[in-house]
CSV table of C-alpha atoms in Angstrom, one decimal:
chain,number,residue,atom,x,y,z
A,1,UNK,CA,5.9,-5.2,13.5
A,2,UNK,CA,7.8,-4.5,10.5
A,3,UNK,CA,6.9,-3.8,7.5
A,4,UNK,CA,8.7,-3.2,4.1
A,5,UNK,CA,8.2,0.1,1.3
A,6,UNK,CA,10.3,-0.7,-1.5
A,7,UNK,CA,9.7,1.8,-3.8
A,8,UNK,CA,9.5,0.9,-8.0
A,9,UNK,CA,11.9,3.7,-9.3
A,10,UNK,CA,10.9,5.8,-12.1
A,11,UNK,CA,10.3,5.1,-15.1
A,12,UNK,CA,13.8,3.2,-16.8
A,13,UNK,CA,14.4,2.5,-13.2
A,14,UNK,CA,18.1,-0.2,-13.5
A,15,UNK,CA,17.8,-0.6,-9.1
A,16,UNK,CA,21.4,-0.5,-9.3
A,17,UNK,CA,22.1,-0.1,-5.7
A,18,UNK,CA,20.0,-0.5,-3.1
A,19,UNK,CA,19.7,1.3,0.3
A,20,UNK,CA,18.3,-0.2,3.0
A,21,UNK,CA,16.8,1.6,6.3
A,22,UNK,CA,15.5,0.8,9.2
A,23,UNK,CA,12.8,3.1,10.6
A,24,UNK,CA,11.9,4.3,13.9
A,25,UNK,CA,7.4,4.7,14.0
A,26,UNK,CA,6.6,7.9,15.8
A,27,UNK,CA,3.0,7.0,14.8
A,28,UNK,CA,0.5,6.5,17.8
A,29,UNK,CA,-2.3,3.8,15.0
A,30,UNK,CA,-1.8,2.2,11.8
A,31,UNK,CA,-3.5,5.9,9.9
A,32,UNK,CA,-0.4,8.1,11.4
A,33,UNK,CA,2.1,5.6,11.0
A,34,UNK,CA,5.9,5.8,9.7
A,35,UNK,CA,5.6,3.7,7.1
A,36,UNK,CA,3.0,6.1,5.6
A,37,UNK,CA,5.9,9.2,6.1
A,38,UNK,CA,8.8,7.6,4.4
A,39,UNK,CA,7.4,5.7,1.7
A,40,UNK,CA,6.5,9.2,0.2
A,41,UNK,CA,9.6,10.4,0.7
A,42,UNK,CA,11.1,7.0,-0.6
A,43,UNK,CA,8.6,7.8,-4.1
A,44,UNK,CA,9.5,11.1,-4.2
A,45,UNK,CA,13.7,10.9,-4.2
A,46,UNK,CA,13.1,7.8,-6.4
A,47,UNK,CA,10.8,9.2,-9.5
A,48,UNK,CA,15.1,11.5,-9.5
A,49,UNK,CA,17.0,9.0,-9.4
A,50,UNK,CA,16.1,5.9,-11.1
A,51,UNK,CA,19.5,4.2,-10.3
A,52,UNK,CA,19.0,4.1,-6.4
A,53,UNK,CA,15.6,2.2,-4.3
A,54,UNK,CA,15.6,2.7,-0.6
A,55,UNK,CA,14.2,-0.2,1.5
A,56,UNK,CA,12.5,0.8,4.8
A,57,UNK,CA,11.4,-1.5,7.2
A,58,UNK,CA,9.3,0.1,10.1
A,59,UNK,CA,9.5,-1.0,13.3
A,60,UNK,CA,8.3,0.2,17.3
A,61,UNK,CA,10.4,2.0,19.8
A,62,UNK,CA,9.7,-0.8,21.6
A,63,UNK,CA,12.1,-3.2,18.9
A,64,UNK,CA,14.0,-1.0,16.9
A,65,UNK,CA,17.6,-0.1,18.4
A,66,UNK,CA,17.4,-3.8,19.3
A,67,UNK,CA,16.7,-4.8,15.3
A,68,UNK,CA,19.4,-3.3,15.2
A,69,UNK,CA,22.3,-4.2,17.2
A,70,UNK,CA,21.1,-8.1,16.1
A,71,UNK,CA,21.1,-7.3,12.5
A,72,UNK,CA,24.6,-5.4,13.0
A,73,UNK,CA,25.9,-8.6,15.2
A,74,UNK,CA,24.9,-10.8,12.7
A,75,UNK,CA,26.6,-8.3,10.3
A,76,UNK,CA,23.7,-7.6,8.6
A,77,UNK,CA,24.1,-3.9,9.2
A,78,UNK,CA,21.5,-1.9,7.3
A,79,UNK,CA,22.6,1.7,5.2
A,80,UNK,CA,21.0,3.5,7.8
A,81,UNK,CA,19.1,3.6,11.2
A,82,UNK,CA,17.6,6.0,12.3
A,83,UNK,CA,17.0,4.9,15.7
A,84,UNK,CA,17.6,6.6,19.6
A,85,UNK,CA,21.6,5.6,20.4
A,86,UNK,CA,24.9,6.4,17.6
A,87,UNK,CA,27.4,5.8,19.8
A,88,UNK,CA,27.9,2.3,21.1
A,89,UNK,CA,28.2,2.0,17.0
A,90,UNK,CA,30.1,5.1,16.1
A,91,UNK,CA,32.7,3.7,18.7
A,92,UNK,CA,33.0,0.4,17.6
A,93,UNK,CA,33.6,2.4,13.9
A,94,UNK,CA,30.4,0.9,12.2
A,95,UNK,CA,29.5,4.6,11.6
A,96,UNK,CA,30.7,6.8,8.7
A,97,UNK,CA,31.4,10.3,9.7
A,98,UNK,CA,28.1,12.9,9.1
A,99,UNK,CA,30.9,14.4,7.1
A,100,UNK,CA,32.0,11.7,5.0
A,101,UNK,CA,27.8,11.6,3.8
A,102,UNK,CA,26.5,15.2,3.9
A,103,UNK,CA,27.3,18.8,1.9
A,104,UNK,CA,27.9,21.4,3.7
A,105,UNK,CA,25.1,23.1,3.2
A,106,UNK,CA,23.5,20.4,4.1
A,107,UNK,CA,25.7,19.5,7.2
A,108,UNK,CA,25.7,23.4,8.1
A,109,UNK,CA,21.9,23.2,8.7
A,110,UNK,CA,22.0,21.5,11.7
A,111,UNK,CA,21.1,22.8,15.4
A,112,UNK,CA,24.3,23.5,16.8
A,113,UNK,CA,23.2,21.9,20.0
A,114,UNK,CA,21.9,18.9,18.1
A,115,UNK,CA,25.0,18.4,16.1
A,116,UNK,CA,26.8,19.1,18.1
A,117,UNK,CA,25.4,16.3,20.9
A,118,UNK,CA,25.6,14.2,17.8
A,119,UNK,CA,29.8,13.8,18.6
A,120,UNK,CA,32.2,11.3,19.6
A,121,UNK,CA,36.0,13.1,20.4
A,122,UNK,CA,34.4,15.9,18.7
A,123,UNK,CA,33.0,13.8,15.3
A,124,UNK,CA,30.2,14.1,13.5
A,125,UNK,CA,28.3,10.2,13.4
A,126,UNK,CA,24.6,11.2,14.7
A,127,UNK,CA,22.6,13.5,12.4
A,128,UNK,CA,19.9,14.5,14.0
A,129,UNK,CA,15.9,13.3,12.8
A,130,UNK,CA,13.4,14.8,16.2
A,131,UNK,CA,13.4,16.7,18.5
A,132,UNK,CA,11.3,17.7,21.1
A,133,UNK,CA,11.5,20.4,24.3
A,134,UNK,CA,8.9,20.3,27.7
A,135,UNK,CA,6.8,22.8,29.1
A,136,UNK,CA,5.0,22.9,32.1
A,137,UNK,CA,1.2,21.4,31.1
A,138,UNK,CA,-1.3,22.4,33.6
A,139,UNK,CA,-5.5,22.3,33.6
A,140,UNK,CA,-6.4,25.8,33.0
A,141,UNK,CA,-10.1,24.5,34.5
A,142,UNK,CA,-8.8,22.8,37.8
A,143,UNK,CA,-6.7,25.8,38.2
A,144,UNK,CA,-9.6,28.2,38.3
A,145,UNK,CA,-11.7,25.8,40.1
A,146,UNK,CA,-8.4,26.0,42.9
A,147,UNK,CA,-8.2,29.1,42.7
A,148,UNK,CA,-5.2,29.6,41.5
A,149,UNK,CA,-4.5,32.4,39.4
A,150,UNK,CA,-1.6,32.5,37.2
A,151,UNK,CA,0.9,29.0,36.8
A,152,UNK,CA,3.8,28.4,39.0
A,153,UNK,CA,7.1,29.6,38.2
A,154,UNK,CA,9.4,28.0,41.2
A,155,UNK,CA,8.9,25.2,42.7
A,156,UNK,CA,7.3,26.4,46.0
A,157,UNK,CA,4.8,28.1,44.9
A,158,UNK,CA,4.4,24.8,42.7
A,159,UNK,CA,4.0,23.1,45.8
A,160,UNK,CA,1.6,25.8,47.1
A,161,UNK,CA,-1.0,25.4,43.5
A,162,UNK,CA,-0.3,21.3,43.8
A,163,UNK,CA,-1.9,21.9,47.4
A,164,UNK,CA,-4.5,24.1,46.6
A,165,UNK,CA,-5.7,21.5,43.5
A,166,UNK,CA,-5.5,18.5,46.4
A,167,UNK,CA,-7.6,20.8,48.3
A,168,UNK,CA,-10.5,21.1,45.8
A,169,UNK,CA,-10.3,17.3,45.5
A,170,UNK,CA,-8.6,16.8,42.5
A,171,UNK,CA,-7.3,13.3,42.3
A,172,UNK,CA,-3.8,14.1,40.6
A,173,UNK,CA,-2.4,17.3,41.6
A,174,UNK,CA,1.0,16.7,40.4
A,175,UNK,CA,2.3,14.1,38.0
A,176,UNK,CA,5.7,12.5,38.3
A,177,UNK,CA,6.4,9.3,35.9
A,178,UNK,CA,9.3,7.9,37.5
A,179,UNK,CA,8.6,4.6,36.2
A,180,UNK,CA,10.4,2.1,33.7
A,181,UNK,CA,8.6,3.8,31.1
A,182,UNK,CA,10.6,7.2,30.7
A,183,UNK,CA,12.0,7.8,34.4
A,184,UNK,CA,14.9,9.3,32.9
A,185,UNK,CA,13.3,12.2,31.0
A,186,UNK,CA,11.2,13.2,34.5
A,187,UNK,CA,14.1,12.8,36.3
A,188,UNK,CA,16.2,14.8,34.0
A,189,UNK,CA,13.9,17.9,33.4
A,190,UNK,CA,13.6,17.9,37.9
A,191,UNK,CA,17.4,17.7,38.0
A,192,UNK,CA,17.7,20.4,35.3
A,193,UNK,CA,15.6,22.9,37.2
A,194,UNK,CA,17.3,22.4,40.0
A,195,UNK,CA,20.4,23.6,38.9
A,196,UNK,CA,22.6,19.8,38.5
A,197,UNK,CA,21.6,17.7,35.6
A,198,UNK,CA,23.4,14.3,34.7
A,199,UNK,CA,26.9,14.9,33.9
A,200,UNK,CA,29.7,17.5,35.5
A,201,UNK,CA,30.6,20.4,33.4
A,202,UNK,CA,33.3,18.6,31.3
A,203,UNK,CA,31.2,15.4,30.8
A,204,UNK,CA,31.5,12.7,33.8
A,205,UNK,CA,28.4,11.3,35.4
A,206,UNK,CA,27.5,13.5,38.5
A,207,UNK,CA,24.6,11.7,39.6
A,208,UNK,CA,24.9,11.9,43.6
A,209,UNK,CA,25.9,15.4,43.1
A,210,UNK,CA,24.7,17.9,46.4
A,211,UNK,CA,22.4,20.2,43.3
A,212,UNK,CA,20.5,16.6,42.5
A,213,UNK,CA,20.1,14.9,46.2
A,214,UNK,CA,18.4,18.3,47.5
A,215,UNK,CA,16.1,18.1,44.0
A,216,UNK,CA,14.9,14.7,44.6
A,217,UNK,CA,14.7,15.4,48.7
A,218,UNK,CA,12.1,18.2,47.4
A,219,UNK,CA,10.6,16.4,45.8
A,220,UNK,CA,10.2,13.4,48.0
A,221,UNK,CA,9.3,15.6,51.0
A,222,UNK,CA,7.1,18.9,49.3
A,223,UNK,CA,5.3,16.6,46.7
A,224,UNK,CA,5.2,12.5,46.7
A,225,UNK,CA,5.4,12.9,51.3
A,226,UNK,CA,2.3,15.3,51.0
A,227,UNK,CA,0.1,13.4,49.3
A,228,UNK,CA,0.5,15.1,45.4
A,229,UNK,CA,1.5,13.8,43.0
A,230,UNK,CA,-1.7,11.1,43.3
A,231,UNK,CA,-2.9,7.7,43.9
A,232,UNK,CA,-0.1,5.6,41.6
A,233,UNK,CA,3.1,6.0,43.8
A,234,UNK,CA,5.6,7.5,41.6
A,235,UNK,CA,8.4,4.3,40.8
A,236,UNK,CA,5.3,2.9,39.3
A,237,UNK,CA,3.8,5.7,36.7
A,238,UNK,CA,4.6,5.4,33.5
A,239,UNK,CA,4.8,8.6,30.5
A,240,UNK,CA,1.9,7.2,28.7
A,241,UNK,CA,-0.7,6.4,32.2
A,242,UNK,CA,0.5,10.4,33.6
A,243,UNK,CA,-0.2,11.6,29.9
A,244,UNK,CA,-3.7,9.6,29.6
A,245,UNK,CA,-4.7,11.2,32.3
A,246,UNK,CA,-3.5,14.5,32.2
A,247,UNK,CA,-6.5,14.1,28.3
A,248,UNK,CA,-9.4,13.1,31.1
A,249,UNK,CA,-8.7,15.9,33.0
A,250,UNK,CA,-7.7,14.0,36.1
A,251,UNK,CA,-4.0,15.6,36.7
A,252,UNK,CA,-3.5,19.7,37.6
A,253,UNK,CA,-0.1,19.4,35.7
A,254,UNK,CA,2.6,17.5,34.7
A,255,UNK,CA,5.7,18.1,32.5
A,256,UNK,CA,4.9,16.7,29.1
A,257,UNK,CA,6.3,17.5,25.3
A,258,UNK,CA,4.8,18.7,21.9
A,259,UNK,CA,2.4,15.5,20.9
A,260,UNK,CA,0.9,16.2,24.5
A,261,UNK,CA,-0.9,18.4,23.2
A,262,UNK,CA,-2.8,16.8,20.1
A,263,UNK,CA,-3.8,14.0,22.9
A,264,UNK,CA,-5.8,16.4,24.4
A,265,UNK,CA,-6.9,18.9,22.1
A,266,UNK,CA,-9.2,15.6,21.2
A,267,UNK,CA,-10.4,15.3,24.6
A,268,UNK,CA,-11.6,19.1,24.2
A,269,UNK,CA,-8.6,20.1,27.5
A,270,UNK,CA,-8.2,24.1,28.1
A,271,UNK,CA,-5.0,23.8,29.0
A,272,UNK,CA,-1.8,25.6,29.2
A,273,UNK,CA,2.1,25.5,28.7
A,274,UNK,CA,4.7,27.4,30.7
A,275,UNK,CA,8.2,26.8,31.5
A,276,UNK,CA,8.9,24.0,34.4
A,277,UNK,CA,9.7,26.4,37.4
A,278,UNK,CA,13.0,27.1,38.8
A,279,UNK,CA,14.1,26.3,42.4
A,280,UNK,CA,14.5,30.1,42.9
A,281,UNK,CA,12.6,33.0,43.5
A,282,UNK,CA,11.7,33.5,39.8
A,283,UNK,CA,13.7,36.5,39.3
A,284,UNK,CA,15.9,34.9,36.9
A,285,UNK,CA,18.1,35.3,38.8
A,286,UNK,CA,19.4,31.6,41.3
A,287,UNK,CA,16.2,29.5,39.6
A,288,UNK,CA,18.1,26.2,38.6
A,289,UNK,CA,18.4,28.1,35.2
A,290,UNK,CA,15.1,26.7,34.3
A,291,UNK,CA,16.4,24.7,32.2
A,292,UNK,CA,14.2,22.9,29.7
A,293,UNK,CA,14.8,19.1,29.0
A,294,UNK,CA,15.7,18.0,25.0
A,295,UNK,CA,14.9,15.0,24.0
A,296,UNK,CA,16.6,14.0,20.0
A,297,UNK,CA,16.2,11.0,17.9
A,298,UNK,CA,19.5,10.0,15.5
A,299,UNK,CA,20.1,9.6,11.8
A,300,UNK,CA,23.3,7.1,11.0
A,301,UNK,CA,25.3,5.1,8.3
A,302,UNK,CA,26.7,2.7,8.4
A,303,UNK,CA,29.4,1.6,7.2
A,304,UNK,CA,29.5,-2.0,6.2
A,305,UNK,CA,27.6,-2.3,2.4
A,306,UNK,CA,29.6,1.1,0.9
A,307,UNK,CA,27.0,3.0,-0.6
A,308,UNK,CA,28.3,6.2,0.2
A,309,UNK,CA,27.9,8.3,-2.2
A,310,UNK,CA,24.0,7.4,-2.8
A,311,UNK,CA,23.4,7.2,0.9
A,312,UNK,CA,25.2,10.9,1.2
A,313,UNK,CA,22.6,12.0,-1.3
A,314,UNK,CA,19.6,10.7,-0.3
A,315,UNK,CA,20.5,12.7,3.3
A,316,UNK,CA,21.1,15.5,1.9
A,317,UNK,CA,17.1,15.3,0.5
A,318,UNK,CA,15.7,13.6,3.7
A,319,UNK,CA,17.3,16.8,5.8
A,320,UNK,CA,15.9,18.8,2.4
A,321,UNK,CA,13.4,22.0,4.8
A,322,UNK,CA,10.4,20.8,2.5
A,323,UNK,CA,11.2,16.5,4.0
A,324,UNK,CA,12.2,18.1,7.5
A,325,UNK,CA,9.1,21.4,8.5
A,326,UNK,CA,6.7,18.0,6.0
A,327,UNK,CA,8.0,15.9,9.3
A,328,UNK,CA,7.9,17.9,12.3
A,329,UNK,CA,4.8,18.7,11.3
A,330,UNK,CA,3.1,15.3,10.7
A,331,UNK,CA,4.4,14.0,14.3
A,332,UNK,CA,4.6,17.6,16.4
A,333,UNK,CA,8.5,17.7,17.2
A,334,UNK,CA,10.6,20.6,15.4
A,335,UNK,CA,13.1,20.4,13.0
A,336,UNK,CA,16.7,19.5,13.9
A,337,UNK,CA,17.6,22.6,11.2
A,338,UNK,CA,18.2,25.6,10.9
A,339,UNK,CA,16.2,26.6,8.0
A,340,UNK,CA,13.0,24.4,8.6
A,341,UNK,CA,13.1,25.9,12.9
A,342,UNK,CA,12.9,29.0,11.3
A,343,UNK,CA,10.4,28.6,8.9
A,344,UNK,CA,8.7,27.6,12.0
A,345,UNK,CA,9.4,30.2,14.1
A,346,UNK,CA,7.4,32.5,11.5
A,347,UNK,CA,5.0,30.6,10.4
A,348,UNK,CA,1.5,30.6,12.1
A,349,UNK,CA,-0.2,28.1,11.6
A,350,UNK,CA,3.0,25.9,13.5
A,351,UNK,CA,2.2,28.7,17.0
A,352,UNK,CA,1.1,25.7,18.6
A,353,UNK,CA,5.1,24.3,18.6
A,354,UNK,CA,6.8,27.5,19.6
A,355,UNK,CA,7.2,27.6,22.9
A,356,UNK,CA,8.8,24.5,22.1
A,357,UNK,CA,10.9,25.8,19.7
A,358,UNK,CA,11.7,28.8,22.3
A,359,UNK,CA,13.3,25.9,24.3
A,360,UNK,CA,15.8,23.9,22.2
A,361,UNK,CA,18.4,26.5,22.2
A,362,UNK,CA,19.3,26.0,25.8
A,363,UNK,CA,17.8,22.7,26.0
A,364,UNK,CA,20.2,20.0,27.4
A,365,UNK,CA,20.0,16.4,25.9
A,366,UNK,CA,21.1,13.5,27.8
A,367,UNK,CA,24.9,12.5,27.2
A,368,UNK,CA,24.0,10.4,24.1
A,369,UNK,CA,27.9,10.5,23.4
A,370,UNK,CA,28.1,8.0,26.1
A,371,UNK,CA,28.8,4.2,25.1
A,372,UNK,CA,27.9,3.7,28.5
A,373,UNK,CA,24.1,6.0,28.1
A,374,UNK,CA,22.2,3.0,27.3
A,375,UNK,CA,22.7,1.2,30.2
A,376,UNK,CA,22.7,4.0,32.5
A,377,UNK,CA,19.3,5.3,31.0
A,378,UNK,CA,18.1,1.4,31.7
A,379,UNK,CA,19.5,1.8,35.1
A,380,UNK,CA,17.9,4.7,36.4
A,381,UNK,CA,14.8,4.0,34.6
A,382,UNK,CA,15.0,0.6,37.5
A,383,UNK,CA,15.9,2.9,40.6
A,384,UNK,CA,15.1,6.5,40.4
A,385,UNK,CA,11.8,5.8,41.6
A,386,UNK,CA,13.2,4.3,44.9
A,387,UNK,CA,14.1,7.5,45.4
A,388,UNK,CA,10.9,9.5,46.5
A,389,UNK,CA,9.4,5.8,48.0
A,390,UNK,CA,10.4,5.9,51.0
A,391,UNK,CA,13.0,3.1,50.1
A,392,UNK,CA,15.8,4.3,49.8
A,393,UNK,CA,16.9,7.8,50.7
A,394,UNK,CA,18.3,9.9,47.7
A,395,UNK,CA,21.8,10.7,49.1
A,396,UNK,CA,21.8,6.5,49.0
A,397,UNK,CA,19.7,5.9,45.2
A,398,UNK,CA,21.5,8.8,43.7
A,399,UNK,CA,24.7,6.8,45.2
A,400,UNK,CA,23.7,3.5,43.3
A,401,UNK,CA,23.4,5.2,40.5
A,402,UNK,CA,26.8,7.1,40.3
A,403,UNK,CA,28.4,4.4,41.3
A,404,UNK,CA,27.3,1.8,38.6
A,405,UNK,CA,27.7,5.0,35.6
A,406,UNK,CA,31.1,5.6,36.7
A,407,UNK,CA,31.4,1.6,35.7
A,408,UNK,CA,29.7,0.9,33.0
A,409,UNK,CA,31.7,4.2,31.8
A,410,UNK,CA,34.9,3.6,33.0
A,411,UNK,CA,34.5,0.1,31.2
A,412,UNK,CA,33.6,1.2,28.5
């Protein structure tokens, strides 16, 4: 579904320039659709800028990246797109540099890790728009019934807790969603916890590293193989279904992001959140870094229609502290600017998001600056679940993924 939000401009507005923005919908119903957020923001902006109109089309996450790609292919690029990936558009020379658009204070205010993730060859094209990190969610009632006194900090403890939960009759001790919806997220979180990741220290794909193979071997042998991941095979379990099962009280533990808090609370669930366990002894030394996955979505500006000055002025408004905070609070996401992050960290009303915010400075993001990432991510979603299902060994599956990733990277 798409909806165009066209403001009418302020009094006497001439509509000299119309900016077209395509955006993703972060809402889960008509009541909280992103259409409402953009409508408020555009109305406020146009009231102060009578010579500029902003038309916003909002699409679901299932469609938005494809819609923008089709617009670009038709020669009808929007002025702005707020979507999941920017690198292919940057590599094609279609985008303005962030420094061409934003005032110096606004560009400098981005969280440094997110700003760097928006760079191709050390030039920023992708402007972070929304961010999140991951924590281990656990059901306090199920833990108490299983005699577990505290959440796990190591893989060994997590496996022991999962066994205790299963013995207490819990349907899904640990939910491991490696299905096609968002397997790339669950995968990276576990790889980071095991001291690995998607790329090596110089940015080359390293999917079949010793650490990564060991991580998936542990998942296969200590969780999946022992029946601790529930009745749905990980390769067929999607994130949305895992979250819904957790909210129903059927899951003992899972890796979750901030929006799960709202869903679980709406069901009256008593839950806790802690950093994802590492593969060490819990002392902080050799724990696989206890690193957290970070995810960012991106704003980008296309050069096709010009309008550089108007685009930059509108983006300075979008990234004001007030507007960044309003969006983050509306959708339980993390601010992408340092000023809004500092405000959220000190605000009692944002206390629920504080644990996620603490993870952001050291979080590891997807390799989004690679034009190959979209294809590699799609391949991961289709295949990675077989690494724990018995259909292929972790070494064989990760090796296949690595070879395909190298081909894509070389072709790009």
